[in-house]
Coordinates of C-alpha atoms in Angstrom, one line a residue:
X1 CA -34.9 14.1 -43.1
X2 CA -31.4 13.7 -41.3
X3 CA -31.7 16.2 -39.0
X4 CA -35.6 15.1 -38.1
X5 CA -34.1 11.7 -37.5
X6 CA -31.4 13.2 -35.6
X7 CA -34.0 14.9 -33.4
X8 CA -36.2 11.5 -33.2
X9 CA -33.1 9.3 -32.2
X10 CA -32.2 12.0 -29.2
X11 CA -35.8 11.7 -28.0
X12 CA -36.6 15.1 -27.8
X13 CA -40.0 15.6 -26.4
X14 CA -40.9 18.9 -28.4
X15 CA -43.3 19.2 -31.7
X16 CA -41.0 18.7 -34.9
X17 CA -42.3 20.9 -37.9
X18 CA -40.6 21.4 -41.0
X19 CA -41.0 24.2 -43.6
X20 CA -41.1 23.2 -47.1
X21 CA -41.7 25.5 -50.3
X22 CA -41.3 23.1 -53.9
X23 CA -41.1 18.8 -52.1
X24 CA -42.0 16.6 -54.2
X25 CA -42.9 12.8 -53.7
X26 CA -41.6 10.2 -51.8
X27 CA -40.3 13.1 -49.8
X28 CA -43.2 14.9 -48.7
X29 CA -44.4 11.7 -47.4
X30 CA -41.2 10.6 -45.6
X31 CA -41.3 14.0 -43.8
X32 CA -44.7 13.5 -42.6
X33 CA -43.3 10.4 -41.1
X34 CA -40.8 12.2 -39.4
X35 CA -42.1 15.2 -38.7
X36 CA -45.4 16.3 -36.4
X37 CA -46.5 19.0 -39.0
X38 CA -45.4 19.5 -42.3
X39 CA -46.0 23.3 -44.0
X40 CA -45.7 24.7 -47.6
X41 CA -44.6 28.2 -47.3
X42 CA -43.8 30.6 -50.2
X43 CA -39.9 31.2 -51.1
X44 CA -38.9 34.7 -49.9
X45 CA -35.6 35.8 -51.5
X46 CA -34.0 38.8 -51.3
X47 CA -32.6 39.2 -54.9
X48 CA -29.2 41.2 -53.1
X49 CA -27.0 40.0 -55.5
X50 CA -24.4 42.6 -54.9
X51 CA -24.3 41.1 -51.2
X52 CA -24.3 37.7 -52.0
X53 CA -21.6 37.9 -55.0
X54 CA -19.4 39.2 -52.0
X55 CA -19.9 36.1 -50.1
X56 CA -19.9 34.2 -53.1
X57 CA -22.5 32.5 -52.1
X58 CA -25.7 33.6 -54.5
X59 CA -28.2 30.9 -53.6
X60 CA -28.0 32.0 -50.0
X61 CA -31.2 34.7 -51.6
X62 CA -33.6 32.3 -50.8
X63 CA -32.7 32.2 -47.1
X64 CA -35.0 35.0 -46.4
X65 CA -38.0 31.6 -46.7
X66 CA -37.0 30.9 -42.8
X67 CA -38.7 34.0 -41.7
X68 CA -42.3 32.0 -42.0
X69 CA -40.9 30.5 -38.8
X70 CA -42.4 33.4 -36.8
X71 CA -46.1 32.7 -38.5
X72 CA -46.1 29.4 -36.2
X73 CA -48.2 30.9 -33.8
X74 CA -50.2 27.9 -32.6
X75 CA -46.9 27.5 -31.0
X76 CA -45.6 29.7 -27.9
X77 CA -41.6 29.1 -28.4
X78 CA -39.5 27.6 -31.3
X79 CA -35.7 26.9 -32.1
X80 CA -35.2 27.1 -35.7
X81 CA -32.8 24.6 -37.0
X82 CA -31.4 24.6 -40.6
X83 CA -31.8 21.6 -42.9
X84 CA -27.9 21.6 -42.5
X85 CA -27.4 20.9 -38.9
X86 CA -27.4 17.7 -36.9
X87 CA -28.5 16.9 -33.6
X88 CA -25.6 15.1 -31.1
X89 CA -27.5 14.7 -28.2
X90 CA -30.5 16.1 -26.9
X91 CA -31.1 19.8 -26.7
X92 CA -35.1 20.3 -25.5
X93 CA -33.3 22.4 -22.5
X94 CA -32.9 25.0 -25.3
X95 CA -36.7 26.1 -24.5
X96 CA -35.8 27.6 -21.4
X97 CA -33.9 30.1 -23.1
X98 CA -35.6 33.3 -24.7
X99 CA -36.0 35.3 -27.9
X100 CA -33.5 35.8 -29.4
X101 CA -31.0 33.5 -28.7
X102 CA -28.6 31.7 -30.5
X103 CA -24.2 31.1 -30.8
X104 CA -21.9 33.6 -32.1
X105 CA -21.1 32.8 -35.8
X106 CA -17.7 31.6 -36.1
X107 CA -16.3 34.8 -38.8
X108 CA -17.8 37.1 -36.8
X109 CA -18.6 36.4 -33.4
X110 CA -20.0 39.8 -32.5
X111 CA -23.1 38.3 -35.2
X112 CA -25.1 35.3 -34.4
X113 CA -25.1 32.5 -36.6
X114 CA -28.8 32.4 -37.7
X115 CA -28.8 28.1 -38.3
X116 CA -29.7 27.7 -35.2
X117 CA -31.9 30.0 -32.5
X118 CA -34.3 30.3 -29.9
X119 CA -37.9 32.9 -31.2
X120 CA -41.5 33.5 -30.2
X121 CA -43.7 32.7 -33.1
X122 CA -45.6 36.3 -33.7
X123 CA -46.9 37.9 -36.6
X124 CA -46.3 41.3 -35.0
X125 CA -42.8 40.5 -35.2
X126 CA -43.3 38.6 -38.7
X127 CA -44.8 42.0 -39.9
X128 CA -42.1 44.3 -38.6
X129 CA -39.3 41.7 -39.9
X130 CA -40.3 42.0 -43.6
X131 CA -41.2 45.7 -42.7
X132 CA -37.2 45.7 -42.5
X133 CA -36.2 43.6 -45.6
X134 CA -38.3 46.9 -47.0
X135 CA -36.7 49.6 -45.3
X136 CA -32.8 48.2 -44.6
X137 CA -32.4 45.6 -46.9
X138 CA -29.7 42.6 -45.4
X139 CA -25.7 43.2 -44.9
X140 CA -25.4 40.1 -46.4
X141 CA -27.7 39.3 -48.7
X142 CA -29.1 36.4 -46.8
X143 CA -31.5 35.8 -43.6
X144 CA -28.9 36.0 -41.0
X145 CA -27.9 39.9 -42.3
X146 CA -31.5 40.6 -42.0
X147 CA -32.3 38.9 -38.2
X148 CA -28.5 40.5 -36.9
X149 CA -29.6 44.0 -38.2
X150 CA -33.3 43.8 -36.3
X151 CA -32.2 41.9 -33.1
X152 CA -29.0 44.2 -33.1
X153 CA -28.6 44.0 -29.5
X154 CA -27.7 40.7 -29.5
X155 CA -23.7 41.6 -28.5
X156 CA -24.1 43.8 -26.0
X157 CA -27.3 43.2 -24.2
X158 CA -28.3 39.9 -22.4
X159 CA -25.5 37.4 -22.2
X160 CA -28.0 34.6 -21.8
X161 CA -29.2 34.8 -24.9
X162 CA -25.5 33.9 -26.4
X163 CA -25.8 30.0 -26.6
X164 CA -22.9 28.3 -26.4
X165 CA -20.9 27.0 -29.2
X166 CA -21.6 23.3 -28.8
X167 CA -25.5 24.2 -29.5
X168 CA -24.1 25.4 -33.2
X169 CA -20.9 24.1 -33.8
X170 CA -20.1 25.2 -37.1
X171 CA -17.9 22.2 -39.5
X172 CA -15.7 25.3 -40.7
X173 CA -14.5 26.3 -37.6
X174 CA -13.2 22.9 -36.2
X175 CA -9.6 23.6 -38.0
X176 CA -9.6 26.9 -37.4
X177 CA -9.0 26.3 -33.7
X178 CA -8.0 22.8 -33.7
X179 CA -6.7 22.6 -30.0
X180 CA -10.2 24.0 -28.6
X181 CA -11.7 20.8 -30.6
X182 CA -10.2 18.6 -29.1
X183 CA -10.7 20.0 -25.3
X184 CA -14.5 20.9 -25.7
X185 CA -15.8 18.9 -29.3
X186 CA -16.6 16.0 -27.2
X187 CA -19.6 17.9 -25.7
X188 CA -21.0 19.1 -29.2
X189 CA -24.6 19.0 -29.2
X190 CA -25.2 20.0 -32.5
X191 CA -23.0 20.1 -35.5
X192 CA -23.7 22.7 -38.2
X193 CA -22.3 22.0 -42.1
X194 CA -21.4 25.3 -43.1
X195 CA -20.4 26.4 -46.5
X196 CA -21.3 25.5 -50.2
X197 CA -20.2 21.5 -49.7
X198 CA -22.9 19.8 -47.7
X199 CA -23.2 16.5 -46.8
X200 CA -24.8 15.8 -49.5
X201 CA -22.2 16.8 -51.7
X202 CA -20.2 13.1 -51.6
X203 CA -20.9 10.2 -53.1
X204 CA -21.1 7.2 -50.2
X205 CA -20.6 3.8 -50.1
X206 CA -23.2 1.9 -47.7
X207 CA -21.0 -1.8 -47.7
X208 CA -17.7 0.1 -47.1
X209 CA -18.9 2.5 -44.9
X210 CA -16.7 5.2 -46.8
X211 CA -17.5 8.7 -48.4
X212 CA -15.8 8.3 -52.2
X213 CA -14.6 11.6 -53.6
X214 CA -12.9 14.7 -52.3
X215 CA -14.0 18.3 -52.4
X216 CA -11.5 21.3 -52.3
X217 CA -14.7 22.7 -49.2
X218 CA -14.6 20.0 -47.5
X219 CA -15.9 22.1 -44.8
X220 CA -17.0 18.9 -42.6
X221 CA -15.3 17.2 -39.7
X222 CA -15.0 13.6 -41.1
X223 CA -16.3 12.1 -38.2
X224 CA -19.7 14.2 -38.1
X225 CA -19.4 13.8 -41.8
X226 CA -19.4 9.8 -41.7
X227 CA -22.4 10.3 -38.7
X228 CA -24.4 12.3 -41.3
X229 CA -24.2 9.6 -44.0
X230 CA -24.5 6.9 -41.5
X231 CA -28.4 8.0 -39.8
X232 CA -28.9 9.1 -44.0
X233 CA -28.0 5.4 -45.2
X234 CA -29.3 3.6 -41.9
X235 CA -32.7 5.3 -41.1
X236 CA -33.9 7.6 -44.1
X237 CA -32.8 5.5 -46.8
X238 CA -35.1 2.7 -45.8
X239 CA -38.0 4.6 -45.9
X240 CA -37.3 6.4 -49.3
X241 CA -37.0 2.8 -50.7
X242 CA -40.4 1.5 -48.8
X243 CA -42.0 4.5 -50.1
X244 CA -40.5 3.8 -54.0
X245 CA -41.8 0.4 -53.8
X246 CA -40.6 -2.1 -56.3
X247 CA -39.1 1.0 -58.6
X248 CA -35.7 2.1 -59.0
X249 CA -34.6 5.2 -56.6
X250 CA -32.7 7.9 -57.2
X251 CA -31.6 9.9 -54.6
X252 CA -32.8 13.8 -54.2
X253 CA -29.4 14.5 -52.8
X254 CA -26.5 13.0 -52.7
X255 CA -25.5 9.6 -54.1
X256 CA -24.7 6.5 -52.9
X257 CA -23.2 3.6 -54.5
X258 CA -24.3 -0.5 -54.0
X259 CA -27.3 -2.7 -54.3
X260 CA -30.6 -1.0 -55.9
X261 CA -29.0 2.7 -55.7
X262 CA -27.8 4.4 -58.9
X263 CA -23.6 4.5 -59.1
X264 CA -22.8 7.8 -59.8
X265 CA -19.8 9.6 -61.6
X266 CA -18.3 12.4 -60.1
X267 CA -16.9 15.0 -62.3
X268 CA -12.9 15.6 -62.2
X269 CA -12.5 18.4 -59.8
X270 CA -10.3 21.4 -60.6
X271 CA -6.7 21.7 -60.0
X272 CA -5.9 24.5 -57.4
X273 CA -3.0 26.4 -57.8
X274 CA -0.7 27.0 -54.7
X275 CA -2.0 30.6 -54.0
X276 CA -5.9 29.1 -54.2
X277 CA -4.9 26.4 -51.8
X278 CA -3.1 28.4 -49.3
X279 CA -6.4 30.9 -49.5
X280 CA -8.2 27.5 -48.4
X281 CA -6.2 26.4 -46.2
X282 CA -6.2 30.2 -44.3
X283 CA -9.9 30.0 -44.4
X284 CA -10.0 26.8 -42.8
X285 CA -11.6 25.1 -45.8
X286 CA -8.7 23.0 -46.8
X287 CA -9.2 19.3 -48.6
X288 CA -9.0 17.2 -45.8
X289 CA -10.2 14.4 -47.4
X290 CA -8.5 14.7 -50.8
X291 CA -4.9 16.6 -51.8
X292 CA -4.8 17.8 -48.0
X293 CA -5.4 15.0 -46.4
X294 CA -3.1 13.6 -43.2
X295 CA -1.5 11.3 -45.6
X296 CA -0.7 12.7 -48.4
X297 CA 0.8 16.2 -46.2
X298 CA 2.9 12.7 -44.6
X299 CA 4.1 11.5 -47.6
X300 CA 5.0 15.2 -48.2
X301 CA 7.3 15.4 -45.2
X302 CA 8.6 12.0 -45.7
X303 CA 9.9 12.9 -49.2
X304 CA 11.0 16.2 -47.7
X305 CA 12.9 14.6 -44.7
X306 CA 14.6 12.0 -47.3

C-alpha cells in the first residue's frame, strides 16, 4: 500500500499491478484503490532450507512467488518492485531500459539485487525460469539466487543494464559507506528496506510524529524510515479506517499508538553482548535508533573524556 502510494504521489504515468497470494479484507479493497489491477497468484517457495539457514533468513522461501511477474503478458515491459521499497521521486524513465536490468546488490555487487528490475513479461521465459528452479536450484535459497544464476551475464555483458544505485538504494548500505551518502543520497530515487526489520517492524506515534522502540536491525535510514511511516499514517491509514467503518482497526502490520488505533506493547529486546554488537556494527546493521544511537555513543565519549 506504501509503495503504491509512493508511486501515485510521484505521478508516474505507468499501469500499477500488484501480486497478492493469501489478502484478506479491508486490504484487498484498499489495493484495488491504489492499484490498476490487482492478481491472486499461487506462493512458489523453494523449500532450500540449507540455503536460507546460511542467510539466516528462512522466510526468504517464499520469494520464488515474484516469478508470476513474467505471466503479465498483456503487458510489453515491467519493473518489479518489492513490497519493501519506496518510491523518492519519479522513475517511469526506468522503461526505457531493457531486460534484465537492475542495481548491483550492495554484499555482492558483481549480483544484482532482485527488489527492483526492469523484464519482458513472457511465458517462454516464465517456463524456462521454473525449468531452472528444477534443474539448478537457487544459491541462495531465495528468488534473487535463482534470476542471478539464469540472467548470469548480468556482470560482464551490457553495462546499461546495471541501474544505478539511487534506483535501489538499499537501507543497509547507507552506513556502510557513510561519506558516499552524504555526496550522492540526496538524488535517491528509490529507497529499498533490506533485512529482517521492516518498516513495519516499529511501533509509531501519529501525534508525535516519532517511531517508539528500537531494534538491534535497524537496517533503515531514520529519515526514509520516518518518510515510510509518514505516507503509511497520512495516506493509507485513512482508507484502512474508511474501509473499517465504525469498528475498531487493527493494523496488519505494524502498530501505531493514539486515537482509535490499538496501543501496543513491545516485547523487551535481548541484550547483545559486545562480540554480537561489534558483528552488527561490522555488518552495518548497528542500533541506530536504540543502544547505538548518536547520543548514547556521546554520552559514551563524554564519560570517557571526563
Amino acid at each position: 500500500m506504501v509503495l503504491g502510494m509512493s508511486l501515485r504521489n510521484h505521478k508516474t504515468s505507468k499501469k500499477l499491478v500488484i501480486l497478492v497470494t493469501q489478502v484478506s479484507e479491508p486490504y484487498l479493497s484498499v489495493l484495488r484503490r491504489i492499484y490498476d489491477e490487482v492478481r491472486v497468484v499461487d506462493t512458489l517457495d523453494s523449500g532450500d532450507t540449507a540455503h536460507l539457514a546460511m542467510m539466516k533468513r528462512p522466510e526468504l522461501g517464499v520469494t520464488l512467488t515474484k516469478l508470476h511477474c513474467w505471466t503479465l503478458t498483456h503487458y510489453s515491459k515491467c519493473v518489479f518492485m518489492d513490497a519493501d521499497t519506496m518510491v523518492l521521486s519519479n522513475i517511469d524513465e526506468l522503461f526505457d531500459r531493457e531486460e534484465l536490468s537492475a542495481a548491483p546488490d550492495p554484499g555482492w555487487p558483481d549480483c544484482f539485487n532482485s527488489g527492483v528490475f526492469v523484464y519482458r513479461p513472457s511465458l517462454k521465459t516464465y517456463g524456462k525460469l521454473l525449468q531452472y528452479c528444477t534443474e539448478h536450484g537457487s544459491f541462495d535459497g531465495g528468488d534473487q539466487g535463482i534470476l542471478n544464476g539464469f540472467f548470469s551475464s548480468w556482470a560482464t555483458a551490457d553495462i546499461s543494464k546495471h541501474l544505478p544505485f539511487i534506483y535501489n538504494l538499499s537501507s543497509i548500505a547507507i552506513y556502510t559507506y557513510l561519506p558516499a551518502f552524504k555526496q550522492y543520497g540526496s538524488n535517491a530515487k528509490v529507497v529499498h528496506f533490506l533485512g529482517k526489520t521492516k518498516p513495519w517492524s516499529y511501533t509509531y506515534d501519529p501525534k508525535a510524529k516519532q517511531i517508539r522502540g528500537s531494534v538491534h536491525e535497524a537496517t533503515a535510514h531514520p529519515t526514509f524510515l520516518q518518510d515510510w511511516w509518514t505516507l503509511y499514517s497520512s495516506a493509507v491509514m485513512p482508507m484502512l479506517q474508511k474501509q473499517q467503518g465504525d469498528k475498531p482497526f487493527q493494523p496488519f502490520f505494524g502498530c501505531m499508538e493514539g486515537e482509535g488505533i490499538s496501543s501496543h506493547e513491545q516485547a523487551p529486546e535481548p541484550q547483545l553482548s559486545s562480540q554480537e554488537r561489534k558483528e552488527k556494527w561490522e555488518q552495518g546493521q548497528a542500533d541506530y535508533m536504540g543502544m547505538d544511537s548518536f547520543d548514547n555513543i556521546k554520552r559514551k565519549l563524554d564519560t570517557f573524556l571526563k
